Amino acid sequence: QSGPSCQRGSEHFSAAGMQLALTRGGAARAGLRHRAKVDPLQRSTPSGSRQASRLRGNWRATARMAFRRTGQTRRGVPNTTALSGGVEGLSPKGEFSPAFATSCVFASALGALCFGLNLSVINGPLEAIAGAGNLQAQGLIVSVLLVGATLGSILAGKAVDSIGRKSSLLLTGAFLLAGPLICVLGSGSLGPVVLGRGVVGVGVGLASSVVPQYIAEISPKHLRGTLGSVNQLTICFGILLGNVLNVLLSAHRWKFMFTLCALPPAGLVILALGFLPETPNFLVATGMVDKAEETARLLWGDSEQVAEAVAAAAAEHSGDGGITPMTEIFSAKHRKMLTICCMLFVFQQMSGINAIVFFSSILFGQAGFQNPALASLTIGAVNLFGTLGTCFLVERMGRKSLLGTSFSVMAVALLGMALGGGQSSVILGCTMVYTLGFALGAGAIPGIYVQEIGGELRSQASSVAFTVHWLLNIAIGQAFLPLANALGMRAMFVCFSAVCCCALVFIHKFCVETKGKTFEEIKSLL
């Protein structure tokens, strides 16, 4: 397919002409869209092959020339997110199969699985570890993970730019592996458990930011939403797996539970070392154009569009130099983008999902369920299957419309819980509908959306947004039960429903649709 994909019409750009065009920003993209084309049969002729070979050389030369203009070298480490997605939208139509890219997505998503697993697995053995009635120790074990996750989210923005996406995944796996082992190998007292949960928390915070960014940068454009949903899907699977362990194993076997929690991050470390590639975005940004082109072909197919986009991305950001400081994300020109990123997570967290996840056993116990853990397991299964539905719907309905549908369903379900009169069947049914609504949009799409609208400051935007996410996690975990006791559970459900309604207004007014658009097109809409 190299002949037709790099030739269109009767005109051909020379290397010098292309370099001149690339220095003109928009002219570069216009030139790239109007390449020359010949009859497909020319692929089989010697002249056609020689012509394609010459054009391949021209694209590589153009990319290298663009990098020489930036003053960057292979030794320099510039802003690695400055490419706004780098080599993107290159899934050539035809016989290309995204099997390798999909395999890398699921391998990196082991970090997201650990995220969900470590959040939920502690629910069952919490009293056995801290002691029955020791509410202070129980709160410490739960909250130290959230504090560690906040720290991990802050560190993630610096890590992905400094050491790369692949190495950041390796670092994430190391924290997620070390934490459970500290808990297991400790004396069984509270101290090692608290330390281990804090270390796990740092890994969870890193995973919450690094994994979706890695997935966004290796996914073909037409699959970016679907593959981006895999992150939330594996988080839900991890939560469900933790609930299953709590049902199958007694609370006193918590060391065995934590040993099982060490297996997924061990797999992530092994895969990051031997299988997962660095993203083309980071490779292009550090001057390794040939390696970026090779990796892009593995991810997106053997197409001249790979080299073309490498050249275009390098030229487009030829003015960037050095790692963009974290303070840049707070400048006035990025205020709208950052506000949207953070507010989506504010609405996600304030809609009541963590109250359902953290305190589901208490809620169902108060509603009269004989086995609250089993009811929680049912909710986890609904969350998983709802997120699976997102994978199929996100590229059909679009991000904005799916978010609106999600918050609408949640608002109605929360009102049903408030008006249900405390009947167990009504509470369970409305909770299942609420969880399904959350899984269809509000759970997965904010993480995808941040990666798509973050542009050249994607890692910084992700770091700030997920820091807000974890801070709200801490606040809700500490405040929900006291507020519920003071105001009543019905009042809390009404408040959560009102938040969902506010989210609908915000999404309609400020969010743009990103389905099927390149990162550059998304940036122009904000």
Short mmCIF file of C-alpha atoms in Angstrom, two decimals:
data_model
loop_
_atom_site.label_atom_id
_atom_site.label_comp_id
_atom_site.label_asym_id
_atom_site.label_seq_id
_atom_site.Cartn_x
_atom_site.Cartn_y
_atom_site.Cartn_z
CA GLN A 1 0.00 0.00 0.00
CA SER A 2 3.02 2.29 0.04
CA GLY A 3 2.49 3.56 -3.54
CA PRO A 4 -1.03 4.97 -3.32
CA SER A 5 -0.70 6.07 0.29
CA CYS A 6 2.18 8.41 -0.50
CA GLN A 7 1.12 9.57 -4.01
CA ARG A 8 -1.99 11.43 -5.09
CA GLY A 9 -2.75 13.22 -8.43
CA SER A 10 0.12 14.17 -10.69
CA GLU A 11 2.12 16.45 -8.37
CA HIS A 12 4.98 15.36 -6.12
CA PHE A 13 6.62 17.30 -3.30
CA SER A 14 10.37 17.28 -3.34
CA ALA A 15 12.25 17.05 -0.02
CA ALA A 16 13.19 20.72 -0.20
CA GLY A 17 9.65 21.75 -1.07
CA MET A 18 8.20 19.74 1.80
CA GLN A 19 10.68 21.21 4.28
CA LEU A 20 9.65 24.70 3.15
CA ALA A 21 5.98 23.82 3.51
CA LEU A 22 6.49 22.35 6.97
CA THR A 23 7.93 25.62 8.25
CA ARG A 24 4.65 27.33 7.49
CA GLY A 25 2.45 25.62 10.08
CA GLY A 26 -0.93 25.35 8.40
CA ALA A 27 0.68 25.09 4.96
CA ALA A 28 2.38 21.95 6.19
CA ARG A 29 -0.88 20.25 6.96
CA ALA A 30 -2.39 21.46 3.69
CA GLY A 31 0.55 20.06 1.76
CA LEU A 32 0.32 16.75 3.56
CA ARG A 33 -3.34 16.41 2.69
CA HIS A 34 -2.77 17.00 -1.03
CA ARG A 35 -0.05 14.52 -1.82
CA ALA A 36 0.38 13.00 -5.26
CA LYS A 37 -1.36 9.79 -6.27
CA VAL A 38 -0.82 7.29 -9.10
CA ASP A 39 -2.53 4.15 -10.26
CA PRO A 40 -2.27 1.33 -7.68
CA LEU A 41 -0.72 -0.90 -10.35
CA GLN A 42 2.35 1.30 -10.25
CA ARG A 43 3.28 -0.36 -6.96
CA SER A 44 4.40 -3.42 -8.92
CA THR A 45 6.58 -1.55 -11.39
CA PRO A 46 10.27 -0.85 -10.78
CA SER A 47 9.78 2.87 -11.34
CA GLY A 48 6.91 2.93 -8.86
CA SER A 49 9.02 1.18 -6.22
CA ARG A 50 11.94 3.52 -6.78
CA GLN A 51 9.63 6.51 -6.55
CA ALA A 52 8.12 5.27 -3.28
CA SER A 53 11.61 4.67 -1.89
CA ARG A 54 12.66 8.22 -2.78
CA LEU A 55 9.56 9.63 -1.07
CA ARG A 56 10.24 7.56 2.06
CA GLY A 57 13.69 9.10 2.23
CA ASN A 58 12.22 12.56 1.75
CA TRP A 59 9.82 12.11 4.68
CA ARG A 60 12.61 11.01 7.00
CA ALA A 61 14.81 13.88 5.88
CA THR A 62 11.96 16.31 6.50
CA ALA A 63 11.44 15.00 10.03
CA ARG A 64 15.13 15.28 10.83
CA MET A 65 15.28 18.81 9.36
CA ALA A 66 12.34 19.84 11.53
CA PHE A 67 14.15 18.59 14.61
CA ARG A 68 17.33 20.41 13.68
CA ARG A 69 15.26 23.61 13.64
CA THR A 70 14.22 23.04 17.22
CA GLY A 71 17.75 22.90 18.54
CA GLN A 72 16.93 19.57 20.17
CA THR A 73 19.20 16.54 20.16
CA ARG A 74 18.83 12.92 21.14
CA ARG A 75 20.50 13.79 24.40
CA GLY A 76 18.11 16.65 25.16
CA VAL A 77 14.78 15.82 26.74
CA PRO A 78 12.19 18.35 25.56
CA ASN A 79 8.53 18.63 26.40
CA THR A 80 7.41 15.12 25.57
CA THR A 81 3.75 15.97 25.39
CA ALA A 82 4.32 18.93 23.12
CA LEU A 83 3.31 16.95 20.09
CA SER A 84 -0.35 16.98 21.06
CA GLY A 85 -0.58 13.29 20.57
CA GLY A 86 2.48 13.11 18.36
CA VAL A 87 2.04 10.68 15.51
CA GLU A 88 -1.70 10.34 15.56
CA GLY A 89 -4.64 9.30 13.47
CA LEU A 90 -2.58 6.91 11.38
CA SER A 91 -4.66 3.78 11.23
CA PRO A 92 -4.61 3.18 7.47
CA LYS A 93 -7.78 1.78 6.01
CA GLY A 94 -7.63 -1.55 4.31
CA GLU A 95 -6.10 -4.75 5.56
CA PHE A 96 -4.46 -3.26 8.65
CA SER A 97 -5.18 -5.07 11.92
CA PRO A 98 -4.60 -3.19 15.21
CA ALA A 99 -3.69 -6.42 17.05
CA PHE A 100 -0.30 -5.21 18.32
CA ALA A 101 -1.64 -1.86 19.54
CA THR A 102 -4.57 -3.60 21.23
CA SER A 103 -2.22 -6.08 22.93
CA CYS A 104 -0.11 -3.20 24.25
CA VAL A 105 -3.23 -1.45 25.55
CA PHE A 106 -4.38 -4.48 27.53
CA ALA A 107 -0.85 -5.16 28.81
CA SER A 108 -0.47 -1.58 30.10
CA ALA A 109 -3.98 -1.78 31.59
CA LEU A 110 -2.65 -4.21 34.20
CA GLY A 111 -1.80 -1.02 36.09
CA ALA A 112 -5.47 -0.01 35.98
CA LEU A 113 -6.50 -3.48 37.16
CA CYS A 114 -4.23 -3.03 40.20
CA PHE A 115 -5.90 0.35 40.76
CA GLY A 116 -9.34 -1.23 41.18
CA LEU A 117 -8.14 -4.37 42.94
CA ASN A 118 -6.27 -2.53 45.69
CA LEU A 119 -9.19 -0.17 46.28
CA SER A 120 -11.73 -2.93 46.85
CA VAL A 121 -9.78 -5.85 48.34
CA ILE A 122 -9.35 -4.09 51.69
CA ASN A 123 -13.09 -3.99 52.43
CA GLY A 124 -13.33 -7.61 53.59
CA PRO A 125 -10.29 -7.96 55.88
CA LEU A 126 -10.32 -4.40 57.22
CA GLU A 127 -11.61 -5.31 60.69
CA ALA A 128 -9.38 -8.39 60.90
CA ILE A 129 -6.30 -6.22 60.24
CA ALA A 130 -7.18 -3.15 62.32
CA GLY A 131 -9.24 -4.83 65.01
CA ALA A 132 -13.00 -4.83 65.44
CA GLY A 133 -14.25 -1.49 66.65
CA ASN A 134 -10.94 0.30 66.05
CA LEU A 135 -12.42 2.89 63.69
CA GLN A 136 -9.34 5.12 63.82
CA ALA A 137 -7.04 2.34 62.59
CA GLN A 138 -9.55 1.32 59.91
CA GLY A 139 -9.78 4.89 58.67
CA LEU A 140 -5.99 5.16 58.60
CA ILE A 141 -5.61 2.03 56.45
CA VAL A 142 -8.18 3.28 53.96
CA SER A 143 -7.10 6.94 53.83
CA VAL A 144 -3.34 6.33 53.56
CA LEU A 145 -3.87 4.76 50.14
CA LEU A 146 -5.78 7.83 49.00
CA VAL A 147 -3.06 10.15 50.29
CA GLY A 148 -0.44 8.07 48.48
CA ALA A 149 -2.54 8.19 45.30
CA THR A 150 -2.67 11.98 45.50
CA LEU A 151 1.12 12.07 45.76
CA GLY A 152 1.43 9.62 42.86
CA SER A 153 -0.79 11.78 40.63
CA ILE A 154 1.39 14.82 41.35
CA LEU A 155 4.55 12.85 40.49
CA ALA A 156 3.06 11.35 37.32
CA GLY A 157 3.16 14.59 35.31
CA LYS A 158 6.90 14.95 35.90
CA ALA A 159 7.69 11.27 35.41
CA VAL A 160 6.16 10.81 31.95
CA ASP A 161 8.03 13.84 30.63
CA SER A 162 11.35 13.01 32.29
CA ILE A 163 11.75 9.26 31.86
CA GLY A 164 9.12 8.47 29.23
CA ARG A 165 5.83 6.62 29.17
CA LYS A 166 7.27 3.11 29.14
CA SER A 167 9.62 3.76 32.06
CA SER A 168 6.77 5.42 33.95
CA LEU A 169 4.74 2.23 33.52
CA LEU A 170 7.70 0.29 34.90
CA LEU A 171 7.88 2.65 37.89
CA THR A 172 4.13 2.26 38.42
CA GLY A 173 4.46 -1.53 38.44
CA ALA A 174 7.33 -1.36 40.92
CA PHE A 175 5.26 0.62 43.46
CA LEU A 176 2.21 -1.60 42.97
CA LEU A 177 4.37 -4.70 43.49
CA ALA A 178 6.29 -3.40 46.50
CA GLY A 179 3.21 -2.32 48.46
CA PRO A 180 1.46 -5.70 48.86
CA LEU A 181 4.81 -7.41 49.55
CA ILE A 182 5.51 -4.98 52.40
CA CYS A 183 2.10 -5.84 53.89
CA VAL A 184 2.65 -9.60 53.49
CA LEU A 185 6.26 -9.73 54.70
CA GLY A 186 5.66 -7.46 57.69
CA SER A 187 5.10 -8.67 61.20
CA GLY A 188 1.32 -8.54 60.86
CA SER A 189 1.12 -5.43 62.97
CA LEU A 190 -0.55 -2.22 61.83
CA GLY A 191 2.66 -0.35 60.91
CA PRO A 192 3.80 -2.47 57.91
CA VAL A 193 0.24 -2.59 56.58
CA VAL A 194 -0.10 1.19 56.69
CA LEU A 195 3.31 1.60 55.02
CA GLY A 196 2.49 -0.95 52.35
CA ARG A 197 -0.89 0.61 51.61
CA GLY A 198 0.79 4.01 51.29
CA VAL A 199 3.28 2.62 48.77
CA VAL A 200 0.42 0.98 46.87
CA GLY A 201 -1.34 4.34 46.88
CA VAL A 202 1.58 6.02 45.10
CA GLY A 203 1.41 3.27 42.46
CA VAL A 204 -2.35 3.73 42.12
CA GLY A 205 -1.90 7.49 41.65
CA LEU A 206 0.75 6.91 39.00
CA ALA A 207 -1.43 4.34 37.24
CA SER A 208 -4.45 6.66 37.21
CA SER A 209 -2.50 9.18 35.10
CA VAL A 210 0.20 7.20 33.26
CA VAL A 211 -1.93 4.32 31.93
CA PRO A 212 -4.57 6.44 30.12
CA GLN A 213 -1.86 8.66 28.64
CA TYR A 214 0.08 5.66 27.34
CA ILE A 215 -3.09 4.18 25.85
CA ALA A 216 -4.04 7.47 24.17
CA GLU A 217 -0.63 7.80 22.52
CA ILE A 218 -0.42 4.27 21.11
CA SER A 219 -4.05 3.97 19.93
CA PRO A 220 -5.08 4.56 16.30
CA LYS A 221 -7.32 7.58 15.99
CA HIS A 222 -10.44 5.64 14.97
CA LEU A 223 -10.03 3.36 18.03
CA ARG A 224 -8.87 5.96 20.55
CA GLY A 225 -12.18 6.12 22.41
CA THR A 226 -12.75 2.36 22.42
CA LEU A 227 -9.22 1.49 23.54
CA GLY A 228 -9.25 4.39 25.99
CA SER A 229 -12.26 2.78 27.67
CA VAL A 230 -10.14 -0.29 28.41
CA ASN A 231 -8.52 1.67 31.26
CA GLN A 232 -11.84 2.07 33.11
CA LEU A 233 -12.91 -1.44 32.12
CA THR A 234 -9.92 -3.01 33.84
CA ILE A 235 -10.39 -0.77 36.90
CA CYS A 236 -13.92 -2.15 37.17
CA PHE A 237 -12.66 -5.69 36.68
CA GLY A 238 -10.14 -5.11 39.48
CA ILE A 239 -12.89 -3.85 41.80
CA LEU A 240 -15.00 -6.88 40.96
CA LEU A 241 -12.05 -9.21 41.50
CA GLY A 242 -11.45 -7.69 44.94
CA ASN A 243 -15.10 -8.25 45.83
CA VAL A 244 -14.84 -11.87 44.67
CA LEU A 245 -11.80 -12.41 46.89
CA ASN A 246 -13.71 -10.97 49.83
CA VAL A 247 -16.56 -13.41 49.24
CA LEU A 248 -14.39 -16.48 48.63
CA LEU A 249 -11.71 -15.98 51.30
CA SER A 250 -12.11 -15.41 55.00
CA ALA A 251 -10.96 -12.08 56.40
CA HIS A 252 -8.15 -13.74 58.36
CA ARG A 253 -6.49 -14.86 55.12
CA TRP A 254 -5.72 -11.27 54.21
CA LYS A 255 -2.03 -11.99 53.65
CA PHE A 256 -2.96 -14.45 50.92
CA MET A 257 -5.26 -11.81 49.40
CA PHE A 258 -2.40 -9.29 49.31
CA THR A 259 -0.08 -11.90 47.80
CA LEU A 260 -2.56 -12.33 44.94
CA CYS A 261 -2.59 -8.54 44.58
CA ALA A 262 1.15 -8.68 43.83
CA LEU A 263 0.71 -10.86 40.73
CA PRO A 264 -0.73 -8.28 38.24
CA PRO A 265 1.97 -5.65 38.91
CA ALA A 266 4.65 -8.33 38.55
CA GLY A 267 3.21 -9.03 35.10
CA LEU A 268 3.22 -5.29 34.30
CA VAL A 269 6.90 -5.00 35.23
CA ILE A 270 7.83 -8.00 33.07
CA LEU A 271 5.83 -6.74 30.08
CA ALA A 272 7.16 -3.17 30.42
CA LEU A 273 10.70 -4.53 30.37
CA GLY A 274 10.35 -6.94 27.47
CA PHE A 275 7.26 -6.24 25.37
CA LEU A 276 5.74 -2.77 25.60
CA PRO A 277 7.22 -0.15 23.23
CA GLU A 278 7.86 3.47 24.02
CA THR A 279 5.20 5.69 22.46
CA PRO A 280 6.03 7.33 19.10
CA ASN A 281 5.14 10.65 20.73
CA PHE A 282 7.99 10.42 23.23
CA LEU A 283 10.44 9.04 20.64
CA VAL A 284 9.74 11.87 18.19
CA ALA A 285 10.03 14.46 20.96
CA THR A 286 13.46 13.16 21.95
CA GLY A 287 14.75 13.17 18.38
CA MET A 288 14.62 9.42 17.70
CA VAL A 289 12.72 9.77 14.43
CA ASP A 290 13.71 6.45 12.87
CA LYS A 291 12.76 4.55 16.02
CA ALA A 292 9.47 6.45 16.23
CA GLU A 293 8.66 5.55 12.63
CA GLU A 294 9.49 1.89 13.25
CA THR A 295 7.33 1.78 16.39
CA ALA A 296 4.46 3.59 14.66
CA ARG A 297 4.43 0.99 11.87
CA LEU A 298 4.22 -1.78 14.46
CA LEU A 299 1.29 -0.02 16.14
CA TRP A 300 -0.60 1.35 13.14
CA GLY A 301 0.57 -0.53 10.05
CA ASP A 302 3.12 -0.12 7.28
CA SER A 303 2.02 3.17 5.78
CA GLU A 304 3.76 6.25 4.43
CA GLN A 305 1.34 8.22 6.60
CA VAL A 306 3.52 7.22 9.56
CA ALA A 307 6.58 9.06 8.26
CA GLU A 308 4.38 11.89 7.03
CA ALA A 309 2.88 12.50 10.48
CA VAL A 310 6.27 12.22 12.18
CA ALA A 311 7.50 15.03 9.95
CA ALA A 312 4.36 17.12 10.44
CA ALA A 313 4.37 16.70 14.23
CA ALA A 314 8.05 17.57 14.50
CA ALA A 315 7.66 20.70 12.36
CA GLU A 316 4.46 21.81 14.09
CA HIS A 317 6.22 21.98 17.45
CA SER A 318 9.57 23.19 16.23
CA GLY A 319 9.43 26.09 18.68
CA ASP A 320 9.16 23.89 21.77
CA GLY A 321 12.29 23.39 23.77
CA GLY A 322 12.88 21.76 27.11
CA ILE A 323 10.29 20.30 29.42
CA THR A 324 7.33 22.61 29.88
CA PRO A 325 7.18 23.70 33.53
CA MET A 326 4.20 22.58 35.57
CA THR A 327 3.16 26.19 36.16
CA GLU A 328 2.41 26.61 32.44
CA ILE A 329 -0.82 24.65 32.83
CA PHE A 330 -2.16 27.40 35.12
CA SER A 331 -1.61 30.22 32.59
CA ALA A 332 -4.62 32.13 31.25
CA LYS A 333 -4.51 30.60 27.75
CA HIS A 334 -4.98 27.10 29.17
CA ARG A 335 -7.59 28.06 31.77
CA LYS A 336 -10.62 26.77 29.88
CA MET A 337 -8.99 23.44 29.07
CA LEU A 338 -7.83 22.90 32.65
CA THR A 339 -11.22 23.94 34.05
CA ILE A 340 -13.02 21.38 31.86
CA CYS A 341 -10.54 18.63 32.83
CA CYS A 342 -10.92 19.29 36.56
CA MET A 343 -14.67 19.91 36.58
CA LEU A 344 -15.42 16.61 34.85
CA PHE A 345 -13.67 14.83 37.73
CA VAL A 346 -15.42 17.06 40.28
CA PHE A 347 -18.81 16.06 38.88
CA GLN A 348 -17.71 12.43 38.63
CA GLN A 349 -16.71 12.24 42.27
CA MET A 350 -19.47 14.48 43.69
CA SER A 351 -22.18 12.48 41.91
CA GLY A 352 -22.03 9.92 44.71
CA ILE A 353 -20.17 7.03 43.12
CA ASN A 354 -17.59 6.73 45.89
CA ALA A 355 -20.28 6.81 48.53
CA ILE A 356 -21.79 3.79 46.76
CA VAL A 357 -18.43 2.00 46.34
CA PHE A 358 -16.95 2.73 49.77
CA PHE A 359 -20.09 2.25 51.84
CA SER A 360 -22.18 -0.16 49.76
CA SER A 361 -22.15 -2.82 52.47
CA ILE A 362 -23.44 -0.29 55.03
CA LEU A 363 -26.11 1.04 52.65
CA PHE A 364 -27.38 -2.43 51.78
CA GLY A 365 -27.21 -3.54 55.41
CA GLN A 366 -29.42 -0.61 56.42
CA ALA A 367 -31.80 -1.51 53.58
CA GLY A 368 -32.29 -4.98 55.11
CA PHE A 369 -30.05 -7.20 52.97
CA GLN A 370 -28.93 -10.37 54.74
CA ASN A 371 -25.70 -10.57 52.68
CA PRO A 372 -24.51 -7.02 51.90
CA ALA A 373 -21.21 -8.30 50.46
CA LEU A 374 -23.11 -10.27 47.82
CA ALA A 375 -25.17 -7.19 46.93
CA SER A 376 -21.91 -5.21 46.56
CA LEU A 377 -20.59 -7.95 44.28
CA THR A 378 -23.69 -7.57 42.11
CA ILE A 379 -23.10 -3.84 41.81
CA GLY A 380 -19.48 -4.50 40.84
CA ALA A 381 -20.62 -6.84 38.07
CA VAL A 382 -23.06 -4.20 36.74
CA ASN A 383 -20.24 -1.65 36.74
CA LEU A 384 -18.01 -3.99 34.74
CA PHE A 385 -20.61 -4.82 32.10
CA GLY A 386 -21.70 -1.19 31.83
CA THR A 387 -18.11 -0.13 31.15
CA LEU A 388 -17.87 -2.87 28.54
CA GLY A 389 -20.84 -1.21 26.86
CA THR A 390 -18.91 2.08 26.83
CA CYS A 391 -16.21 0.43 24.72
CA PHE A 392 -18.79 -0.18 21.99
CA LEU A 393 -20.75 3.08 22.32
CA VAL A 394 -18.06 5.73 22.74
CA GLU A 395 -17.08 5.79 19.05
CA ARG A 396 -20.71 5.61 17.93
CA MET A 397 -22.43 8.13 20.21
CA GLY A 398 -19.44 10.34 20.90
CA ARG A 399 -17.97 11.52 24.20
CA LYS A 400 -20.22 14.52 24.85
CA SER A 401 -23.54 12.81 24.13
CA LEU A 402 -22.56 9.70 26.11
CA LEU A 403 -21.57 11.86 29.09
CA GLY A 404 -24.94 13.63 28.95
CA THR A 405 -26.81 10.32 28.80
CA SER A 406 -24.76 8.97 31.70
CA PHE A 407 -25.44 11.85 34.08
CA SER A 408 -29.13 11.92 33.10
CA VAL A 409 -29.58 8.25 34.05
CA MET A 410 -27.67 8.80 37.30
CA ALA A 411 -29.81 11.81 38.28
CA VAL A 412 -33.05 9.87 37.80
CA ALA A 413 -31.75 6.79 39.66
CA LEU A 414 -30.59 8.89 42.62
CA LEU A 415 -34.04 10.49 42.90
CA GLY A 416 -35.51 7.00 42.87
CA MET A 417 -33.23 6.01 45.76
CA ALA A 418 -34.31 9.12 47.67
CA LEU A 419 -38.02 8.53 47.09
CA GLY A 420 -37.99 4.75 47.38
CA GLY A 421 -39.00 4.68 51.02
CA GLY A 422 -36.05 2.55 52.09
CA GLN A 423 -37.42 -0.63 50.46
CA SER A 424 -34.60 -3.06 49.76
CA SER A 425 -35.78 -3.98 46.26
CA VAL A 426 -36.08 -0.31 45.26
CA ILE A 427 -32.66 0.53 46.73
CA LEU A 428 -30.98 -2.37 44.91
CA GLY A 429 -32.75 -1.69 41.61
CA CYS A 430 -32.00 2.05 41.62
CA THR A 431 -28.42 1.43 42.68
CA MET A 432 -27.96 -0.96 39.75
CA VAL A 433 -29.44 1.59 37.33
CA TYR A 434 -27.25 4.33 38.85
CA THR A 435 -24.12 2.19 38.54
CA LEU A 436 -24.97 1.29 34.96
CA GLY A 437 -25.44 4.97 34.12
CA PHE A 438 -22.12 5.85 35.73
CA ALA A 439 -20.30 3.06 33.89
CA LEU A 440 -21.69 4.14 30.51
CA GLY A 441 -20.00 7.54 30.57
CA ALA A 442 -19.12 9.31 33.79
CA GLY A 443 -16.71 6.56 34.82
CA ALA A 444 -14.57 6.18 31.69
CA ILE A 445 -14.93 9.33 29.61
CA PRO A 446 -13.33 11.97 31.89
CA GLY A 447 -10.02 10.06 31.73
CA ILE A 448 -10.29 9.77 27.94
CA TYR A 449 -11.34 13.39 27.56
CA VAL A 450 -8.39 14.78 29.53
CA GLN A 451 -5.96 12.98 27.20
CA GLU A 452 -7.77 14.32 24.12
CA ILE A 453 -8.14 18.01 25.03
CA GLY A 454 -4.90 18.33 27.02
CA GLY A 455 -2.88 18.99 23.87
CA GLU A 456 0.79 19.74 24.35
CA LEU A 457 0.19 19.89 28.12
CA ARG A 458 -1.48 16.51 28.33
CA SER A 459 0.69 15.12 31.11
CA GLN A 460 0.37 18.29 33.22
CA ALA A 461 -3.40 18.47 32.72
CA SER A 462 -3.74 14.79 33.61
CA SER A 463 -1.63 15.24 36.73
CA VAL A 464 -3.71 18.19 38.00
CA ALA A 465 -7.06 16.57 37.12
CA PHE A 466 -6.25 13.28 38.85
CA THR A 467 -4.89 15.13 41.88
CA VAL A 468 -8.32 16.78 42.14
CA HIS A 469 -9.85 13.32 41.71
CA TRP A 470 -7.92 11.86 44.66
CA LEU A 471 -8.40 14.87 46.92
CA LEU A 472 -12.15 14.58 46.42
CA ASN A 473 -11.87 10.85 47.11
CA ILE A 474 -10.35 11.65 50.49
CA ALA A 475 -12.93 14.35 51.27
CA ILE A 476 -15.91 12.13 50.39
CA GLY A 477 -14.51 9.18 52.31
CA GLN A 478 -14.17 11.31 55.43
CA ALA A 479 -17.37 13.37 55.13
CA PHE A 480 -20.05 11.09 53.72
CA LEU A 481 -21.07 9.12 56.81
CA PRO A 482 -21.10 12.14 59.17
CA LEU A 483 -23.20 14.11 56.66
CA ALA A 484 -25.51 11.15 56.08
CA ASN A 485 -26.03 10.82 59.84
CA ALA A 486 -26.72 14.54 60.16
CA LEU A 487 -28.91 15.08 57.08
CA GLY A 488 -30.23 11.60 56.37
CA MET A 489 -29.49 9.28 53.49
CA ARG A 490 -32.39 10.58 51.38
CA ALA A 491 -31.05 14.14 51.54
CA MET A 492 -27.63 12.93 50.41
CA PHE A 493 -29.16 11.19 47.40
CA VAL A 494 -31.03 14.38 46.47
CA CYS A 495 -27.79 16.37 46.71
CA PHE A 496 -26.00 13.85 44.48
CA SER A 497 -28.83 14.08 41.94
CA ALA A 498 -28.53 17.88 41.92
CA VAL A 499 -24.80 17.54 41.18
CA CYS A 500 -25.64 15.34 38.17
CA CYS A 501 -28.04 18.01 36.89
CA CYS A 502 -25.32 20.66 37.24
CA ALA A 503 -22.99 18.36 35.29
CA LEU A 504 -25.50 18.20 32.43
CA VAL A 505 -25.55 22.01 32.18
CA PHE A 506 -21.75 22.21 32.28
CA ILE A 507 -21.28 19.52 29.61
CA HIS A 508 -23.81 21.16 27.28
CA LYS A 509 -22.22 24.60 27.61
CA PHE A 510 -18.48 23.96 27.75
CA CYS A 511 -17.57 20.50 26.42
CA VAL A 512 -16.82 19.88 22.74
CA GLU A 513 -17.28 16.64 20.84
CA THR A 514 -13.93 14.93 20.20
CA LYS A 515 -15.07 11.78 18.40
CA GLY A 516 -13.10 11.11 15.22
CA LYS A 517 -11.08 14.33 15.48
CA THR A 518 -7.32 14.74 15.53
CA PHE A 519 -5.71 16.35 18.56
CA GLU A 520 -5.02 19.46 16.49
CA GLU A 521 -8.68 19.73 15.46
CA ILE A 522 -9.78 19.32 19.09
CA LYS A 523 -7.38 22.05 20.16
CA SER A 524 -8.89 24.47 17.62
CA LEU A 525 -12.40 23.91 19.06
CA LEU A 526 -11.52 24.96 22.62
#
